[in-house]
Short mmCIF file of C-alpha atoms and ligand atoms in Angstrom, two decimals:
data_model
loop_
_atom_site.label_atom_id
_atom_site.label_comp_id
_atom_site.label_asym_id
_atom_site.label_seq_id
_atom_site.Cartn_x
_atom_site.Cartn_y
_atom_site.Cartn_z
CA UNK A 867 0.00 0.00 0.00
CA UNK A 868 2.98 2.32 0.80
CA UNK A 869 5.26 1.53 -2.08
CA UNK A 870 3.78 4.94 -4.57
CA UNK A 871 3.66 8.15 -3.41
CA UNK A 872 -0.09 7.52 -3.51
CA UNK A 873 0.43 5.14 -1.00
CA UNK A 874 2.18 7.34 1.52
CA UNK A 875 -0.79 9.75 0.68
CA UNK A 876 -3.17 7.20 1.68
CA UNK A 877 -1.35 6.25 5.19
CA UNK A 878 -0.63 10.00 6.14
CA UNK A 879 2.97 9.79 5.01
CA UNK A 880 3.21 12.51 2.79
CA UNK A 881 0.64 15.28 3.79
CA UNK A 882 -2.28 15.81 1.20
CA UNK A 883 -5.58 17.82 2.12
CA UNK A 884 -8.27 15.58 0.66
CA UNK A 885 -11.60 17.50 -0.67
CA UNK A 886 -13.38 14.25 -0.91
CA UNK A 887 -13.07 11.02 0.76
CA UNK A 888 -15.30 8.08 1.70
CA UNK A 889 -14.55 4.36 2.11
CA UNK A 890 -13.17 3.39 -1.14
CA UNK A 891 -12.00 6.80 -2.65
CA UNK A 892 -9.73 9.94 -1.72
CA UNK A 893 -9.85 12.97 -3.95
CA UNK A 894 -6.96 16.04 -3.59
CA UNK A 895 -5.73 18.75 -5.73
CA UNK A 896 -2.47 17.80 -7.84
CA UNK A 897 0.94 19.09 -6.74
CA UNK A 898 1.64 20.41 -10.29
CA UNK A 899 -1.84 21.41 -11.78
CA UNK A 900 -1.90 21.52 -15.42
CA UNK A 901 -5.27 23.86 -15.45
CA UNK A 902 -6.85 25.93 -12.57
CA UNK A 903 -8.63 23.33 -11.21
CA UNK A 904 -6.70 20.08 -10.93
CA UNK A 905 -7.82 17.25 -8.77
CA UNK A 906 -7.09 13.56 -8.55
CA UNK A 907 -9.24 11.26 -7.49
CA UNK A 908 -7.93 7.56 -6.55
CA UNK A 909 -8.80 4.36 -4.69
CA UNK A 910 -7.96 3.33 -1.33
CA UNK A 911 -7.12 -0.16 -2.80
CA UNK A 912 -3.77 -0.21 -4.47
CA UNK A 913 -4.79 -1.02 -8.22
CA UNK A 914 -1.86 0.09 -10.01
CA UNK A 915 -3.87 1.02 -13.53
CA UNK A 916 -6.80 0.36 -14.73
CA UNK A 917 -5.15 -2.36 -16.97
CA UNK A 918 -5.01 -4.06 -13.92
CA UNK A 919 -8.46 -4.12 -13.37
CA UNK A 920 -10.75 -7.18 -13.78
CA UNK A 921 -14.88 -7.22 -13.71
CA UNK A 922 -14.57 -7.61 -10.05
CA UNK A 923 -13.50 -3.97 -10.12
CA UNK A 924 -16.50 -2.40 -12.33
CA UNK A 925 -18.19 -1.10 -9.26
CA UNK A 926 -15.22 0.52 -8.12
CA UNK A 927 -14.26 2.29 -11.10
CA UNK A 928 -18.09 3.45 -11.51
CA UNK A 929 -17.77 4.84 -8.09
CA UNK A 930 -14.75 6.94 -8.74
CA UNK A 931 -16.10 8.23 -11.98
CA UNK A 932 -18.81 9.49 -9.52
CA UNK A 933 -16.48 10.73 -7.36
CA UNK A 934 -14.67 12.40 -10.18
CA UNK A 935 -18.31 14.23 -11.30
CA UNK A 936 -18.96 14.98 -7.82
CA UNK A 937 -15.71 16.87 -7.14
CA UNK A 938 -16.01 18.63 -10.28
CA UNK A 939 -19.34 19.83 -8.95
CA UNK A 940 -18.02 21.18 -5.88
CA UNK A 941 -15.18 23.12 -7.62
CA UNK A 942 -17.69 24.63 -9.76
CA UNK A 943 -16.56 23.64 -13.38
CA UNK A 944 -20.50 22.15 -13.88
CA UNK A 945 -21.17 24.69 -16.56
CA UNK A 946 -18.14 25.62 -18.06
CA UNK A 947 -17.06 21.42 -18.32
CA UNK A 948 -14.34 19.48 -17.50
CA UNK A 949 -12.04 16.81 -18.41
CA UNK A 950 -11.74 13.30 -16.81
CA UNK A 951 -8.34 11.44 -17.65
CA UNK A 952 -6.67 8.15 -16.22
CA UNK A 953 -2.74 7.68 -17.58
CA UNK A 954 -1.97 4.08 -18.17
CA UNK A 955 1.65 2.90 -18.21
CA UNK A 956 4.57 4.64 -19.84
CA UNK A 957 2.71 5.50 -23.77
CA UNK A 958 -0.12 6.49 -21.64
CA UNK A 959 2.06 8.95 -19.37
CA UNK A 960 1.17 7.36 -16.27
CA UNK A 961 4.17 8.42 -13.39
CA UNK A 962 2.38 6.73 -10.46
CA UNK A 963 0.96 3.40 -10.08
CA UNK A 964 -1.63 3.37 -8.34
CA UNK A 965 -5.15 3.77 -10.68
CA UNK A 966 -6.37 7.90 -10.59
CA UNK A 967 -8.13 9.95 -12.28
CA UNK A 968 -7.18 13.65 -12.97
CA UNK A 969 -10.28 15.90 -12.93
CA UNK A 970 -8.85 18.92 -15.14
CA UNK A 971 -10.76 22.49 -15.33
CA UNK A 972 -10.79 26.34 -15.57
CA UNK A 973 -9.66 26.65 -18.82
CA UNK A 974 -10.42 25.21 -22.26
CA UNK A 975 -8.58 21.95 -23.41
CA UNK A 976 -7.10 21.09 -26.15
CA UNK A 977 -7.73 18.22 -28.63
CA UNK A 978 -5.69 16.00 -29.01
CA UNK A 979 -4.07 15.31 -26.43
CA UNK A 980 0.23 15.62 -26.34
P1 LIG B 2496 0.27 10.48 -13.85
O1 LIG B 2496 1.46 11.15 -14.49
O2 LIG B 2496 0.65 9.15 -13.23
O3 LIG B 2496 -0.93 10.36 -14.74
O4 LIG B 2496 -0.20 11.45 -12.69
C1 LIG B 2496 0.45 11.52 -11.46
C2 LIG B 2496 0.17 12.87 -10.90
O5 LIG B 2496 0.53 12.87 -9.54
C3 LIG B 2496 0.95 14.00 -11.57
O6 LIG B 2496 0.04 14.93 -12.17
C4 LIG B 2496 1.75 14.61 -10.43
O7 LIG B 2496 1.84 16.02 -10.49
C5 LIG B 2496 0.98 14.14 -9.20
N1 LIG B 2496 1.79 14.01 -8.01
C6 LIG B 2496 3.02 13.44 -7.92
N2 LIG B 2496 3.47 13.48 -6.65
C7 LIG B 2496 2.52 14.10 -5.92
C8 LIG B 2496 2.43 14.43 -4.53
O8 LIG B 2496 3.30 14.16 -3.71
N3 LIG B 2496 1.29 15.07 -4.14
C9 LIG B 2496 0.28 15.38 -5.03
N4 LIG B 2496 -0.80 16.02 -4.53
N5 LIG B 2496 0.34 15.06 -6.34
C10 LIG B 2496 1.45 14.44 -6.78
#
């Protein structure tokens, strides 16, 4: 569990202010936001990526896609929009391994992606 940075989140180790959490999910702001509003919203379980995931897991990740909408509620970017992302493994971009998902807003995005 403490073996990403994610981890250490989780247990306290590194100090993160969480806007959201319940039983299965966490949700803070990311230490190098790409857009005003940048949140991440992860598990409390240690699934590395959702490539990792199996149909055991659907009811997770449909809970943290709530989470994600719910967040994005609370920092206001309802009407404007939002983007929902999840990097997986190194073509993907993903740094940590432990499954999030960044809630990006504030700003228009561009299409595509980098
Ligand atoms: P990834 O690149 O895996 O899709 O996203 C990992 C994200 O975690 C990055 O956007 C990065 O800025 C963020 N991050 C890395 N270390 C920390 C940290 O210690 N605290 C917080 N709040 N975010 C972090």
């Amino acid at each position: 569990m403490t073996d990403t940075i994610f981890g250490k989140i989780l247990c306290g180790e590194i100090p993160a202010d969480f806007v959201y959490e319940d039983e299965h999910a966490v949700a803070f702001a990311d230490i190098d936001p790409k857009a005003p509003v940048h949140l991440l919203v992860i598990p409390r379980e240690p699934l590395p990526s959702l490539k990792d995931a199996v149909q055991e897991d659907c009811a997770l990740l449909g809970h943290l896609l709530h989470v994600c909408k719910v967040v994005a509620e609370e920092a206001g970017l309802d009407e404007g929009g939002y983007r929902v992302v999840t990097n997986i493994g190194e073509d993907g971009g993903q740094s940590v391994a432990h499954l999030h998902f960044h809630v990006l807003g504030g700003r228009t995005m561009q299409w595509p992606p980098g």
